[in-house]
CSV table of C-alpha atoms and ligand atoms in Angstrom, one decimal:
chain,number,residue,atom,x,y,z
H,1,MET,CA,5.7,12.4,-12.1
H,2,GLU,CA,9.2,13.8,-12.9
H,3,SER,CA,8.4,17.1,-11.2
H,4,LEU,CA,8.1,15.3,-7.8
H,5,ALA,CA,10.8,16.1,-5.2
H,6,PRO,CA,13.1,13.2,-4.3
H,7,TYR,CA,11.6,13.2,-0.7
H,8,ALA,CA,8.0,12.9,-2.0
H,9,ALA,CA,6.1,9.6,-2.0
H,10,HIS,CA,6.8,7.9,-5.3
H,11,ASN,CA,4.9,5.0,-6.8
H,12,SER,CA,8.2,3.2,-7.3
H,13,THR,CA,9.1,3.2,-3.6
H,14,SER,CA,5.7,2.5,-2.2
H,15,ARG,CA,5.7,-0.2,0.5
H,16,GLY,CA,2.7,-1.7,-1.4
H,17,ARG,CA,-0.7,-3.1,-0.5
H,18,ARG,CA,-1.6,-5.8,2.0
H,19,TYR,CA,-3.0,-8.0,-0.8
H,20,ARG,CA,-1.0,-8.0,-4.0
H,21,GLU,CA,-2.7,-6.6,-7.1
H,22,THR,CA,-1.7,-5.9,-10.6
H,23,ALA,CA,-0.6,-2.3,-11.2
H,24,PRO,CA,-3.3,0.0,-12.5
H,25,THR,CA,-3.2,0.7,-16.3
H,26,HIS,CA,-3.5,4.4,-16.7
H,27,ARG,CA,-3.4,5.6,-13.1
H,28,SER,CA,-0.9,5.8,-10.3
H,29,GLU,CA,-1.2,3.6,-7.3
H,30,PHE,CA,-2.2,6.6,-5.2
H,31,GLN,CA,-4.8,7.8,-7.7
H,32,ARG,CA,-6.3,4.3,-7.4
H,33,ASP,CA,-6.4,4.7,-3.6
H,34,ARG,CA,-8.1,8.1,-3.9
H,35,ASP,CA,-10.7,6.7,-6.4
H,36,ARG,CA,-11.5,3.7,-4.0
H,37,ILE,CA,-12.1,6.2,-1.2
H,38,ILE,CA,-14.5,8.3,-3.2
H,39,HIS,CA,-16.5,5.2,-4.2
H,40,SER,CA,-16.7,3.9,-0.6
H,41,ALA,CA,-20.0,4.0,1.4
H,42,ALA,CA,-18.2,5.5,4.4
H,43,PHE,CA,-17.2,8.5,2.2
H,44,ARG,CA,-20.8,9.1,1.1
H,45,ARG,CA,-22.0,9.0,4.7
H,46,LEU,CA,-19.7,11.9,5.6
H,47,GLU,CA,-22.4,14.1,3.9
H,48,TYR,CA,-24.7,13.5,6.9
H,49,LYS,CA,-22.2,13.6,9.7
H,50,THR,CA,-21.6,16.6,12.0
H,51,GLN,CA,-18.6,18.7,11.9
H,52,VAL,CA,-19.6,21.2,14.7
H,53,PHE,CA,-23.2,21.8,13.9
H,54,VAL,CA,-25.5,18.8,13.8
H,55,ASN,CA,-26.5,18.2,10.2
H,56,HIS,CA,-30.1,19.3,10.3
H,57,GLU,CA,-29.3,22.7,12.0
H,58,GLY,CA,-28.8,24.5,8.6
H,59,ASP,CA,-27.9,23.9,5.0
H,60,LEU,CA,-24.9,26.2,4.9
H,61,TYR,CA,-22.8,24.7,7.7
H,62,ARG,CA,-19.9,22.4,7.0
H,63,THR,CA,-20.5,18.7,7.3
H,64,ARG,CA,-17.7,16.1,7.5
H,65,LEU,CA,-18.0,15.8,3.7
H,66,THR,CA,-17.5,19.5,2.8
H,67,HIS,CA,-14.8,19.7,5.5
H,68,SER,CA,-12.9,16.7,3.9
H,69,ILE,CA,-13.2,18.4,0.5
H,70,GLU,CA,-11.8,21.7,1.9
H,71,VAL,CA,-9.0,19.8,3.6
H,72,ALA,CA,-8.2,18.1,0.3
H,73,GLN,CA,-8.1,21.5,-1.5
H,74,ILE,CA,-5.8,23.1,0.9
H,75,ALA,CA,-3.6,20.1,1.2
H,76,ARG,CA,-3.2,19.7,-2.6
H,77,SER,CA,-2.2,23.3,-3.0
H,78,ILE,CA,0.5,22.9,-0.4
H,79,ALA,CA,1.6,19.6,-1.8
H,80,ARG,CA,2.0,21.1,-5.3
H,81,ALA,CA,4.0,24.0,-4.0
H,82,LEU,CA,6.3,21.6,-2.2
H,83,ARG,CA,6.5,19.2,-5.2
H,84,LEU,CA,5.0,16.4,-3.1
H,85,ASN,CA,2.6,13.8,-4.3
H,86,GLU,CA,-0.8,15.4,-4.8
H,87,ASP,CA,-2.6,12.1,-5.4
H,88,LEU,CA,-1.5,10.6,-2.1
H,89,THR,CA,-2.2,13.9,-0.4
H,90,GLU,CA,-5.8,13.9,-1.7
H,91,ALA,CA,-6.4,10.3,-0.8
H,92,ILE,CA,-5.3,10.9,2.8
H,93,ALA,CA,-7.4,14.1,3.1
H,94,LEU,CA,-10.5,12.5,1.7
H,95,ALA,CA,-10.1,9.5,4.0
H,96,HIS,CA,-9.0,11.2,7.2
H,97,ASP,CA,-12.4,11.4,8.8
H,98,LEU,CA,-14.0,8.2,7.5
H,99,GLY,CA,-14.0,6.7,11.0
H,100,HIS,CA,-15.8,9.6,12.6
H,101,THR,CA,-18.9,8.7,14.6
H,102,PRO,CA,-22.2,10.7,14.1
H,103,PHE,CA,-22.4,13.9,16.1
H,104,GLY,CA,-18.7,14.9,15.9
H,105,HIS,CA,-16.4,14.8,18.9
H,106,ALA,CA,-19.3,14.4,21.4
H,107,GLY,CA,-20.2,11.2,19.5
H,108,GLN,CA,-16.7,10.0,19.6
H,109,ASP,CA,-16.2,10.7,23.3
H,110,ALA,CA,-19.5,8.9,24.1
H,111,LEU,CA,-18.6,5.9,22.1
H,112,ASN,CA,-15.1,5.8,23.7
H,113,ASP,CA,-16.8,5.8,27.1
H,114,CYS,CA,-19.1,3.0,26.1
H,115,MET,CA,-16.1,1.0,24.9
H,116,ARG,CA,-13.9,1.7,28.0
H,117,ASP,CA,-14.0,-2.0,29.1
H,118,TYR,CA,-13.5,-3.3,25.6
H,119,GLY,CA,-10.4,-1.5,24.3
H,120,GLY,CA,-11.8,2.0,23.8
H,121,PHE,CA,-12.7,3.8,20.6
H,122,GLU,CA,-10.3,6.1,18.7
H,123,HIS,CA,-11.6,7.7,15.5
H,124,ASN,CA,-8.2,7.7,13.7
H,125,LEU,CA,-8.0,4.0,14.3
H,126,GLN,CA,-11.5,3.6,13.2
H,127,SER,CA,-10.7,5.4,9.9
H,128,LEU,CA,-8.0,2.8,9.3
H,129,ARG,CA,-10.4,0.0,10.3
H,130,VAL,CA,-12.9,1.3,7.7
H,131,VAL,CA,-10.4,1.2,4.8
H,132,ASP,CA,-8.8,-2.1,6.0
H,133,GLU,CA,-11.8,-4.1,7.2
H,134,LEU,CA,-15.2,-2.6,7.1
H,135,GLU,CA,-15.8,-1.6,3.5
H,136,GLU,CA,-16.8,-4.8,1.7
H,137,LYS,CA,-16.8,-4.1,-2.0
H,138,TYR,CA,-14.1,-6.0,-3.7
H,139,ALA,CA,-14.2,-9.6,-4.7
H,140,GLU,CA,-10.6,-10.4,-3.8
H,141,PHE,CA,-10.1,-8.8,-0.4
H,142,ARG,CA,-11.8,-7.2,2.6
H,143,GLY,CA,-11.5,-3.4,2.9
H,144,LEU,CA,-10.2,-1.1,0.2
H,145,ASN,CA,-6.7,-2.6,0.1
H,146,LEU,CA,-5.0,0.8,0.1
H,147,THR,CA,-1.2,1.4,-0.2
H,148,PHE,CA,0.9,1.5,3.0
H,149,GLU,CA,1.4,5.3,2.4
H,150,SER,CA,-2.3,6.1,2.4
H,151,ARG,CA,-2.9,3.9,5.5
H,152,GLU,CA,0.1,5.5,7.2
H,153,GLY,CA,-1.4,9.0,6.5
H,154,ILE,CA,-4.9,8.0,7.7
H,155,LEU,CA,-3.5,6.7,11.0
H,156,LYS,CA,-2.7,10.2,12.3
H,157,HIS,CA,-2.6,9.4,16.0
H,158,CYS,CA,-2.6,6.2,17.9
H,159,SER,CA,-2.0,5.2,21.5
H,160,PRO,CA,1.3,3.1,22.0
H,161,ALA,CA,-0.8,0.2,23.4
H,162,LYS,CA,-2.8,0.0,20.2
H,163,ALA,CA,0.2,0.7,17.9
H,164,ALA,CA,1.8,-2.5,19.1
H,165,ASP,CA,-1.0,-4.6,17.6
H,166,LEU,CA,-0.9,-2.9,14.3
H,167,GLY,CA,2.3,-4.2,12.8
H,168,ASP,CA,4.3,-2.1,10.4
H,169,ILE,CA,1.7,0.6,10.2
H,170,GLY,CA,2.0,1.2,14.0
H,171,ARG,CA,5.8,1.1,14.2
H,172,ARG,CA,6.4,4.9,14.0
H,173,PHE,CA,4.3,5.5,17.2
H,174,LEU,CA,6.7,3.2,19.1
H,175,ASP,CA,10.0,4.3,17.4
H,176,LYS,CA,9.1,8.0,17.5
H,177,GLY,CA,9.3,8.2,13.7
H,178,HIS,CA,7.3,10.3,11.3
H,179,PRO,CA,5.0,9.6,8.4
H,180,SER,CA,5.5,10.9,4.8
H,181,LEU,CA,5.5,14.6,4.1
H,182,GLU,CA,2.2,14.2,2.4
H,183,ALA,CA,0.7,12.8,5.7
H,184,GLN,CA,2.3,15.5,7.8
H,185,LEU,CA,1.0,18.3,5.6
H,186,THR,CA,-2.5,16.9,5.4
H,187,ASN,CA,-2.7,16.8,9.1
H,188,LEU,CA,-1.9,20.6,9.2
H,189,ALA,CA,-4.2,21.3,6.3
H,190,ASP,CA,-6.9,19.7,8.4
H,191,GLU,CA,-6.2,22.3,11.2
H,192,ILE,CA,-6.1,25.2,8.7
H,193,ALA,CA,-9.4,24.1,7.3
H,194,TYR,CA,-11.3,23.6,10.6
H,195,ASN,CA,-9.9,26.7,12.3
H,196,SER,CA,-10.9,28.9,9.4
H,197,HIS,CA,-14.3,27.3,8.5
H,198,ASP,CA,-15.3,27.1,12.2
H,199,VAL,CA,-14.8,30.9,12.4
H,200,ASP,CA,-17.0,31.2,9.3
H,201,ASP,CA,-19.7,28.9,10.6
H,202,GLY,CA,-19.5,30.3,14.1
H,203,LEU,CA,-20.1,33.8,12.8
H,204,ARG,CA,-22.9,32.7,10.6
H,205,SER,CA,-24.7,31.0,13.5
H,206,GLY,CA,-24.3,34.1,15.6
H,207,LEU,CA,-22.7,32.1,18.4
H,208,ILE,CA,-19.5,34.1,18.1
H,209,SER,CA,-19.1,37.7,17.0
H,210,THR,CA,-16.5,39.7,15.1
H,211,GLU,CA,-16.0,41.8,18.3
H,212,SER,CA,-15.0,38.8,20.4
H,213,LEU,CA,-12.8,37.5,17.6
H,214,SER,CA,-10.9,40.8,17.5
H,215,ARG,CA,-9.0,39.5,20.5
H,216,ILE,CA,-7.5,36.9,18.2
H,217,GLN,CA,-4.5,38.0,16.2
H,218,LEU,CA,-4.9,35.6,13.3
H,219,PHE,CA,-8.4,36.9,12.7
H,220,ASP,CA,-7.9,40.5,13.7
H,221,ASP,CA,-4.8,41.1,11.4
H,222,GLN,CA,-6.9,40.2,8.4
H,223,TYR,CA,-10.1,41.8,9.6
H,224,GLN,CA,-8.4,45.2,10.1
H,225,GLU,CA,-6.8,44.9,6.7
H,226,VAL,CA,-10.1,44.1,4.9
H,227,LYS,CA,-11.9,47.0,6.7
H,228,ARG,CA,-9.1,49.3,5.7
H,229,LEU,CA,-9.1,48.2,2.0
H,230,TYR,CA,-12.9,47.9,1.7
H,231,PRO,CA,-14.6,50.1,4.3
H,232,ASP,CA,-18.0,49.8,2.7
H,233,LEU,CA,-18.1,46.1,2.2
H,234,ASN,CA,-21.1,44.4,3.7
H,235,GLU,CA,-20.5,42.1,6.7
H,236,ARG,CA,-21.0,38.8,5.0
H,237,ARG,CA,-18.6,39.5,2.2
H,238,ALA,CA,-16.1,41.0,4.6
H,239,ILE,CA,-16.1,37.8,6.7
H,240,HIS,CA,-15.5,35.6,3.6
H,241,GLU,CA,-12.7,37.9,2.6
H,242,VAL,CA,-11.1,37.6,6.0
H,243,VAL,CA,-11.5,33.8,6.1
H,244,ARG,CA,-9.9,33.3,2.8
H,245,ARG,CA,-7.0,35.5,3.8
H,246,MET,CA,-6.6,33.6,7.0
H,247,ILE,CA,-6.4,30.3,5.0
H,248,ASN,CA,-3.9,31.9,2.6
H,249,ARG,CA,-1.7,33.3,5.4
H,250,GLN,CA,-1.5,29.9,7.2
H,251,ALA,CA,-0.8,28.0,3.9
H,252,VAL,CA,1.9,30.4,2.8
H,253,ASP,CA,3.5,30.3,6.3
H,254,LEU,CA,3.4,26.5,6.2
H,255,ILE,CA,4.9,26.3,2.7
H,256,GLU,CA,7.8,28.7,3.5
H,257,THR,CA,8.6,27.3,6.9
H,258,SER,CA,8.6,23.7,5.5
H,259,LEU,CA,10.7,24.6,2.5
H,260,SER,CA,13.4,25.9,4.7
H,261,ALA,CA,13.3,22.9,7.0
H,262,LEU,CA,13.5,20.6,3.9
H,263,ARG,CA,16.5,22.6,2.7
H,264,ARG,CA,18.2,22.3,6.1
H,265,HIS,CA,17.6,18.5,6.4
H,266,ASP,CA,17.9,17.7,2.7
H,267,PRO,CA,16.3,14.2,2.9
H,268,VAL,CA,17.2,12.1,-0.1
H,269,ASP,CA,14.0,10.0,0.1
H,270,ILE,CA,10.8,9.3,2.0
H,271,ASP,CA,12.6,7.0,4.4
H,272,GLN,CA,14.9,9.8,5.5
H,273,VAL,CA,11.8,11.8,6.1
H,274,ARG,CA,10.4,9.0,8.2
H,275,ALA,CA,13.6,8.8,10.3
H,276,ALA,CA,14.3,12.5,10.7
H,277,ASP,CA,14.6,13.8,14.2
H,278,GLU,CA,11.7,16.2,13.7
H,279,ALA,CA,8.7,16.6,11.6
H,280,LEU,CA,9.7,18.6,8.5
H,281,ILE,CA,6.3,20.1,7.7
H,282,GLY,CA,5.3,22.8,10.1
H,283,PHE,CA,4.3,26.4,10.8
H,284,SER,CA,6.7,29.1,12.0
H,285,SER,CA,6.7,29.3,15.8
H,286,GLU,CA,4.8,32.6,15.5
H,287,MET,CA,2.0,31.1,13.3
H,288,HIS,CA,1.9,28.1,15.6
H,289,GLN,CA,1.2,30.4,18.6
H,290,GLN,CA,-1.4,32.3,16.6
H,291,ASN,CA,-3.0,29.0,15.7
H,292,LEU,CA,-3.1,27.8,19.3
H,293,GLU,CA,-4.7,31.1,20.3
H,294,LEU,CA,-7.5,30.7,17.8
H,295,LYS,CA,-8.0,27.0,18.7
H,296,ARG,CA,-8.4,28.0,22.4
H,297,PHE,CA,-10.9,30.7,21.5
H,298,LEU,CA,-13.0,28.3,19.4
H,299,ARG,CA,-12.9,25.7,22.1
H,300,HIS,CA,-14.2,28.0,24.8
H,301,GLU,CA,-16.5,30.3,22.7
H,302,LEU,CA,-17.9,27.9,20.1
H,303,TYR,CA,-17.5,24.2,20.9
H,304,ARG,CA,-18.5,24.9,24.5
H,305,HIS,CA,-21.2,27.4,23.8
H,306,TYR,CA,-24.3,26.3,25.7
H,307,ARG,CA,-26.3,25.8,22.5
H,308,VAL,CA,-23.7,23.6,21.0
H,309,LEU,CA,-23.4,21.7,24.3
H,310,ARG,CA,-27.1,21.1,24.5
H,311,MET,CA,-27.1,19.5,21.1
H,312,THR,CA,-23.9,17.5,21.7
H,313,THR,CA,-24.9,16.1,25.2
H,314,LYS,CA,-28.2,15.1,23.7
H,315,ALA,CA,-26.3,13.4,20.9
H,316,ALA,CA,-24.0,11.6,23.4
H,317,ARG,CA,-27.1,10.2,25.2
H,318,VAL,CA,-28.4,8.8,21.9
H,319,ILE,CA,-25.0,7.1,21.3
H,320,GLY,CA,-24.9,5.7,24.8
H,321,ALA,CA,-28.5,4.4,24.7
H,322,LEU,CA,-28.0,2.7,21.3
H,323,PHE,CA,-24.8,1.0,22.4
H,324,GLU,CA,-26.3,-0.3,25.6
H,325,ALA,CA,-29.5,-1.6,23.9
H,326,PHE,CA,-27.6,-3.3,21.1
H,327,LEU,CA,-24.9,-4.8,23.3
H,328,ALA,CA,-27.5,-6.2,25.7
H,329,ASP,CA,-29.6,-7.7,22.9
H,330,THR,CA,-27.9,-8.2,19.5
H,331,MET,CA,-31.2,-9.6,18.2
H,332,LEU,CA,-32.2,-6.0,17.8
H,333,LEU,CA,-29.6,-5.4,15.1
H,334,PRO,CA,-30.4,-5.7,11.4
H,335,PRO,CA,-29.1,-9.0,9.9
H,336,GLU,CA,-25.8,-7.7,8.4
H,337,ALA,CA,-24.8,-6.0,11.6
H,338,ALA,CA,-25.9,-9.1,13.7
H,339,GLN,CA,-23.7,-11.3,11.4
H,340,HIS,CA,-20.7,-9.0,12.0
H,341,VAL,CA,-21.3,-9.3,15.8
H,342,ARG,CA,-21.3,-13.1,15.5
H,343,GLU,CA,-18.1,-13.1,13.5
H,344,LEU,CA,-16.2,-10.8,15.9
H,345,GLU,CA,-17.6,-12.5,19.0
H,346,LYS,CA,-16.3,-15.9,17.7
H,347,ILE,CA,-12.8,-14.4,17.3
H,348,SER,CA,-12.6,-12.3,20.5
H,349,GLY,CA,-15.6,-13.0,22.8
H,350,SER,CA,-17.2,-10.0,24.5
H,351,ASP,CA,-14.6,-7.6,23.2
H,352,GLY,CA,-15.4,-8.6,19.7
H,353,ARG,CA,-19.1,-8.3,20.4
H,354,ALA,CA,-18.7,-4.8,21.7
H,355,ARG,CA,-16.4,-3.8,18.8
H,356,ALA,CA,-18.9,-4.9,16.2
H,357,VAL,CA,-21.7,-2.9,17.9
H,358,ALA,CA,-19.3,0.1,18.0
H,359,ASP,CA,-18.6,-0.4,14.3
H,360,TYR,CA,-22.3,-0.3,13.5
H,361,ILE,CA,-22.9,2.8,15.6
H,362,ALA,CA,-19.7,4.6,14.3
H,363,GLY,CA,-20.9,4.0,10.7
H,364,MET,CA,-24.2,5.8,11.3
H,365,THR,CA,-25.0,9.3,10.0
H,366,ASP,CA,-26.5,11.8,12.5
H,367,ARG,CA,-30.0,11.3,11.2
H,368,PHE,CA,-29.8,7.5,11.0
H,369,ALA,CA,-28.7,7.4,14.6
H,370,ILE,CA,-31.6,9.7,15.6
H,371,THR,CA,-34.0,7.4,13.7
H,372,GLU,CA,-32.6,4.2,15.2
H,373,HIS,CA,-33.0,5.8,18.6
H,374,GLU,CA,-36.7,6.6,17.9
H,375,ARG,CA,-37.3,3.1,16.5
H,376,LEU,CA,-35.9,1.5,19.7
H,377,PHE,CA,-37.2,3.8,22.3
H,378,ASP,CA,-40.3,5.6,21.1
H,379,PRO,CA,-43.3,3.4,21.8
H,380,ARG,CA,-45.3,5.1,19.2
H,381,GLN,CA,-42.9,3.8,16.5
H,382,LEU,CA,-44.0,0.2,15.8
H,383,THR,CA,-41.4,-0.7,13.2
V,1,LIG,MG1,-10.8,16.6,10.0
């Protein structure tokens, strides 16, 4: 690990785990975190959770699992270029969406509505909850007992009210501090990944077109270039060529802009990164603007396309109905989930009861949620 920059996350300066453990023999602490994430049940479930398109809509679309792997790939490349900790970066990237509900953002908004009187539902907080509490695998502790640095990276956003209850991991949201550079870059690698792959999936689905995307500079610069270099290339290959160039442009911009910020601030260690007056990983202002333009386009033209909205409002109704049914009658829950409800209810009454129901629903894959809905509401289903 000699090649790591001084401001990277180092094993030796880690703030450690919540429960003390002996150091791993042939791995770093952050490798161990990454490995625990890969072996978790929540990670496997990402395969059947929606990114934009509901899982059964087509085999070629991104799911939360392939999205997380793409984020890890982009984030690791950037980390290596900046001499940051690749293992920590990979751990954060693979875990960043573990708390996502079924049916993407529509599912999360629906569950947040359901939980309005019980403390709300935030998927970033839920990702932390998954690794801290909900995964039950190890003999000695609840959760995956990850390092502070992985947990800090997973908790990307958090409302100040919630941050106050989280102890050391919530501090930076109250003090206006920053997380590690590895966490900062993974957050932006997430944006690079979804902006680019949603263009790809959006075009494949036919819901957006290259003509409408030509209004968007980040797309059009590359599209014109590809058409000029390869005028006879078929459409599918041309789109892939454009998307990979978009990813590269953004990654290169991020690396170069961040390197100059790091040179300017010259932090001696990770704690100076955390205390800096601004985030040190970022795009140039021009790229930032281009990114916003693309995001706005995708929001209007893809995420709010009537065919996407039909699917997502249907999904939101499934979540709402499941929540209502389980909260009203927890006898309908399978034994393990019912046990979880009893435990949380004992600790914090009706809030705990609702939280446990939300945990159960958030953990579902798209297809499991649909099947549970059928089992509960379709009178022809007798089991
Ligand atoms: Mg993501």
